[in-house]
mmCIF file of N, CA and C in Angstrom:
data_model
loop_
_atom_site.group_PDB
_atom_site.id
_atom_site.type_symbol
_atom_site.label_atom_id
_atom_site.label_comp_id
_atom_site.label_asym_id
_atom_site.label_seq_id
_atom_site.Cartn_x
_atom_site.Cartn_y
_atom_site.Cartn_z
ATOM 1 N N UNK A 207 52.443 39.994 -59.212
ATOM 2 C CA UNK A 207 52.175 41.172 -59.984
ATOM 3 C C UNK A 207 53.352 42.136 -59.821
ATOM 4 N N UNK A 208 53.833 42.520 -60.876
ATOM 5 C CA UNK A 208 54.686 43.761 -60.970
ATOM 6 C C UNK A 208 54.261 45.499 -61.237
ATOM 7 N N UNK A 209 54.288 45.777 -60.574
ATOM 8 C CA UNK A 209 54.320 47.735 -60.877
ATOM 9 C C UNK A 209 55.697 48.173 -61.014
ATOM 10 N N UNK A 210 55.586 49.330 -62.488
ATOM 11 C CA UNK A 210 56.509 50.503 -62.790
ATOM 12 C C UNK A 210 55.853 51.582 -62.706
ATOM 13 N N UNK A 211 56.038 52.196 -61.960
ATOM 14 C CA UNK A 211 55.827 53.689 -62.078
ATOM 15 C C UNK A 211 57.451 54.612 -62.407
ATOM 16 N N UNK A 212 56.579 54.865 -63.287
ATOM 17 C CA UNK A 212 57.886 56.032 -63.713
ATOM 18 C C UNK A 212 57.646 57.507 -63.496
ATOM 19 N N UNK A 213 58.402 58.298 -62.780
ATOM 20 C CA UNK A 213 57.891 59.594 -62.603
ATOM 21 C C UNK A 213 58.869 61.095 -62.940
ATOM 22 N N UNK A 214 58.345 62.130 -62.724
ATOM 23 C CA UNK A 214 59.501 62.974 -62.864
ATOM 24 C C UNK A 214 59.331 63.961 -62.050
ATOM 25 N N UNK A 215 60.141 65.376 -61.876
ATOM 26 C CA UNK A 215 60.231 65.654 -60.717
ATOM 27 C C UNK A 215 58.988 66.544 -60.017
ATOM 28 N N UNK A 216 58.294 66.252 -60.937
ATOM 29 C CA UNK A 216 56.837 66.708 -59.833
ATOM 30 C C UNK A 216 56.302 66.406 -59.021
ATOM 31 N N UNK A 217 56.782 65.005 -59.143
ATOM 32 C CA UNK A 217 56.492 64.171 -57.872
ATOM 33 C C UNK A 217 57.094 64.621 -56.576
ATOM 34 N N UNK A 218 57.868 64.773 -57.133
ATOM 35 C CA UNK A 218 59.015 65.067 -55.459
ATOM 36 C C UNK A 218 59.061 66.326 -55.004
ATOM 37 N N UNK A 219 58.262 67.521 -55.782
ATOM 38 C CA UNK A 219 57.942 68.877 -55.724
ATOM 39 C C UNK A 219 57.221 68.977 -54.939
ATOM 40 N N UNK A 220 56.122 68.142 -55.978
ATOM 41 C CA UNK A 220 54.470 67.792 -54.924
ATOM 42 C C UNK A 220 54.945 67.283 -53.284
ATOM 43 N N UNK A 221 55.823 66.956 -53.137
ATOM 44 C CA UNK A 221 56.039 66.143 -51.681
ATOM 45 C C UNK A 221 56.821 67.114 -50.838
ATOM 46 N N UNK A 222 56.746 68.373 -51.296
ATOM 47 C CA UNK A 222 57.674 68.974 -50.879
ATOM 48 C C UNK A 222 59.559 68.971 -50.740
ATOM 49 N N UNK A 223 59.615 68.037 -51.807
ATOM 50 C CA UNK A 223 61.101 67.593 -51.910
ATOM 51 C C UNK A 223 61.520 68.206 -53.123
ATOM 52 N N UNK A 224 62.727 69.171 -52.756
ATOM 53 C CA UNK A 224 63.159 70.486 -53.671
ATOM 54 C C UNK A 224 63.364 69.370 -54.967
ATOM 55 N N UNK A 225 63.469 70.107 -56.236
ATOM 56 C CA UNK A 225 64.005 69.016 -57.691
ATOM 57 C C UNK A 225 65.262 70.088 -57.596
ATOM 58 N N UNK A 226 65.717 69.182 -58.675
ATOM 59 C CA UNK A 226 67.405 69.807 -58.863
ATOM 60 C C UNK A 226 67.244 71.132 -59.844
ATOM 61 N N UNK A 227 66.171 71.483 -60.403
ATOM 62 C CA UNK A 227 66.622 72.616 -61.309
ATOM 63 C C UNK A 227 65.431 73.477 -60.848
ATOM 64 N N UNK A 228 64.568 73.695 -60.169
ATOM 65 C CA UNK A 228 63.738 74.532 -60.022
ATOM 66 C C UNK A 228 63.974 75.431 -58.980
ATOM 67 N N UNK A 229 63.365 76.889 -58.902
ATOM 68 C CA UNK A 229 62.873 77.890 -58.083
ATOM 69 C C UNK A 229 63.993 77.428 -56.978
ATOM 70 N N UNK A 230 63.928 76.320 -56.283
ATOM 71 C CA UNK A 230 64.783 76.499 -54.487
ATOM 72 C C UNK A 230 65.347 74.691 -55.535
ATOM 73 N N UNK A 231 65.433 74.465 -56.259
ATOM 74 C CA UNK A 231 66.192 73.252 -56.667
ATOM 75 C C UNK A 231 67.885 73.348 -55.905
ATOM 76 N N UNK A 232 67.649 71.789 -55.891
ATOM 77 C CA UNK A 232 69.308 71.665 -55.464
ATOM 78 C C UNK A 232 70.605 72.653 -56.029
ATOM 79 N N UNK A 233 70.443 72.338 -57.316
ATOM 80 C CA UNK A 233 71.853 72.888 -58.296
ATOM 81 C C UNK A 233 71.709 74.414 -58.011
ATOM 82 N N UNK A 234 69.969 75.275 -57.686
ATOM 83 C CA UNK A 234 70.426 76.168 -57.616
ATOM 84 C C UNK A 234 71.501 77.113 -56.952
ATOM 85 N N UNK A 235 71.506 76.693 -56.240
ATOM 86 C CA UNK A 235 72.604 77.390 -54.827
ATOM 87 C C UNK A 235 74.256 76.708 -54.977
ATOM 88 N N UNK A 236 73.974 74.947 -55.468
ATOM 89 C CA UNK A 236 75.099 74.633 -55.252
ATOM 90 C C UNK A 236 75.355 74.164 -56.792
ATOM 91 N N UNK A 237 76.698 74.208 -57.231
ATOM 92 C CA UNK A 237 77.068 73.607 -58.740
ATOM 93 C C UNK A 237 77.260 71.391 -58.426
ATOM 94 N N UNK A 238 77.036 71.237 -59.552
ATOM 95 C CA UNK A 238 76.819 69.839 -59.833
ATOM 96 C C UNK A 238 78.674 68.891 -59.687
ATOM 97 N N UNK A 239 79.052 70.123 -60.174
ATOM 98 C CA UNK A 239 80.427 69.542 -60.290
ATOM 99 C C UNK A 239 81.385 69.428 -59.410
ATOM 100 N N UNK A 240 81.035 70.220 -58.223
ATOM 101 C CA UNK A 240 81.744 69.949 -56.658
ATOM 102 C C UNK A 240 80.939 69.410 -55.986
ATOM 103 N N UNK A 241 79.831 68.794 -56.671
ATOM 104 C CA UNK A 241 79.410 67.943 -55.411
ATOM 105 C C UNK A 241 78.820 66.423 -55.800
ATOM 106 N N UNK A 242 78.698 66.134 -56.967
ATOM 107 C CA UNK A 242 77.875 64.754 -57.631
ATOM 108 C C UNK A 242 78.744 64.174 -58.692
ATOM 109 N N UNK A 243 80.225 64.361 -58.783
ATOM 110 C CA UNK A 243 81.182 63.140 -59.367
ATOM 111 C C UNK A 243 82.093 62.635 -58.610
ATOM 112 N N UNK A 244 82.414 61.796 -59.270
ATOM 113 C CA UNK A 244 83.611 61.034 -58.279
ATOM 114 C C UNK A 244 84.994 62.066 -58.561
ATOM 115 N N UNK A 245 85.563 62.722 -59.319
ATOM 116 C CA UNK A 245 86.252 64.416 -59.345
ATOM 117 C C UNK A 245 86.152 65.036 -57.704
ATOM 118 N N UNK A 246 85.347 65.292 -57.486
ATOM 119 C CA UNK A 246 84.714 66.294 -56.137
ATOM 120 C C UNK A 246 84.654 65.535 -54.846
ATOM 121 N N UNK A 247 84.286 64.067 -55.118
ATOM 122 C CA UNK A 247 84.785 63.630 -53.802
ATOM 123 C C UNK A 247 85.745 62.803 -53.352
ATOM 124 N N UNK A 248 86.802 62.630 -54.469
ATOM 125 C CA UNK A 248 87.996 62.623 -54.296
ATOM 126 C C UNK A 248 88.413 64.187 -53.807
ATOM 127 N N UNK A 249 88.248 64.951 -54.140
ATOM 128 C CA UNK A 249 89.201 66.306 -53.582
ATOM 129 C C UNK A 249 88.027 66.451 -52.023
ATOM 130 N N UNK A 250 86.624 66.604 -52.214
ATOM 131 C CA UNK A 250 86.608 66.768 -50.682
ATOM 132 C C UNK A 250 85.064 65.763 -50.539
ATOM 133 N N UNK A 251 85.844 64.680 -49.472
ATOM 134 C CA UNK A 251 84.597 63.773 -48.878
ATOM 135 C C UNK A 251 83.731 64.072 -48.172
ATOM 136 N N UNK A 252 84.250 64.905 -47.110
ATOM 137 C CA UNK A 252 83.329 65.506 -46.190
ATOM 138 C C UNK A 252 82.452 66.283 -46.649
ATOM 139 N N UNK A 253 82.623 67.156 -47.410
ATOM 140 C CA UNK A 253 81.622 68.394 -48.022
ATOM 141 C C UNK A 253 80.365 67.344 -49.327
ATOM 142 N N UNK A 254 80.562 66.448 -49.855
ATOM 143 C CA UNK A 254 79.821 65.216 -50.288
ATOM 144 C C UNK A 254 79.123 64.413 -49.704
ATOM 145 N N UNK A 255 79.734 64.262 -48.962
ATOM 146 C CA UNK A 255 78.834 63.227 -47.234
ATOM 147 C C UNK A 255 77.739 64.084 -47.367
ATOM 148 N N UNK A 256 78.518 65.339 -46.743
ATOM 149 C CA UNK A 256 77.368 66.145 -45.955
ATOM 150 C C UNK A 256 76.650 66.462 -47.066
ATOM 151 N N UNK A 257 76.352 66.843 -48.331
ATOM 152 C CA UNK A 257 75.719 67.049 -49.394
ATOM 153 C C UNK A 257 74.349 65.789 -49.468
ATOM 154 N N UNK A 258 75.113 64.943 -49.481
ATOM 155 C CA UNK A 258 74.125 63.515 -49.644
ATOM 156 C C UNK A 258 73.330 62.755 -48.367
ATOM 157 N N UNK A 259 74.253 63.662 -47.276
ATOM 158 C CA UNK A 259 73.255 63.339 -46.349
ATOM 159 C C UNK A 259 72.011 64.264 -46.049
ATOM 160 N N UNK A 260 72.232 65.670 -46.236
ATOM 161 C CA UNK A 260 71.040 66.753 -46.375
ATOM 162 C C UNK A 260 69.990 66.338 -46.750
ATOM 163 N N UNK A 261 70.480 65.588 -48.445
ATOM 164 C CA UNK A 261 69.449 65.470 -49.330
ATOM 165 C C UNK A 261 68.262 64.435 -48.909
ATOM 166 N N UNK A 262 68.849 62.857 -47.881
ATOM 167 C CA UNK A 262 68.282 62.197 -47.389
ATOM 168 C C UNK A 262 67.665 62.281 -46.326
ATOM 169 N N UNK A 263 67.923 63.352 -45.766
ATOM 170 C CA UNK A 263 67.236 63.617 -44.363
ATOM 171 C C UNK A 263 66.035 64.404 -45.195
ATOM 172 N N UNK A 264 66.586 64.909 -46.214
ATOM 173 C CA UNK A 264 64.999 65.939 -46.748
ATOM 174 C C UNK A 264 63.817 64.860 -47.326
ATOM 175 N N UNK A 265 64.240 63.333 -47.371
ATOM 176 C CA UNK A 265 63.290 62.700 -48.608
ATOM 177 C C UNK A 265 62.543 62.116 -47.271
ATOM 178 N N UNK A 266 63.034 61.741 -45.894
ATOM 179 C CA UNK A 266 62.523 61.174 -44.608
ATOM 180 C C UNK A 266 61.206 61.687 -43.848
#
């Protein structure tokens, strides 16, 4: 048997896991473009690491 669940970001609200555009959302504080293309982490890796590692310690 296969399951799809498809969801959107209420899910991850509901879980207490910020979404990217709301009230305390990711993008609010930080812009998209120094931190989520390959542009931004070519100029800085470290500040990306640490971006993407935040985010995974928050989904744990």
């Amino acid at each position: 048997m296969r399951v799809l669940v498809i969801t959107g970001a209420g899910v991850s609200a509901e879980s207490g896991i910020p979404t990217f555009r709301g009230k305390e959302g990711y993008w609010r504080n930080l812009d998209p473009i120094k931190l989520a293309t390959p542009e931004a982490f070519a100029r800085d890796p470290k500040l990306v690491w640490q971006w993407y590692r935040e985010r995974r310690q928050r989904i744990r």
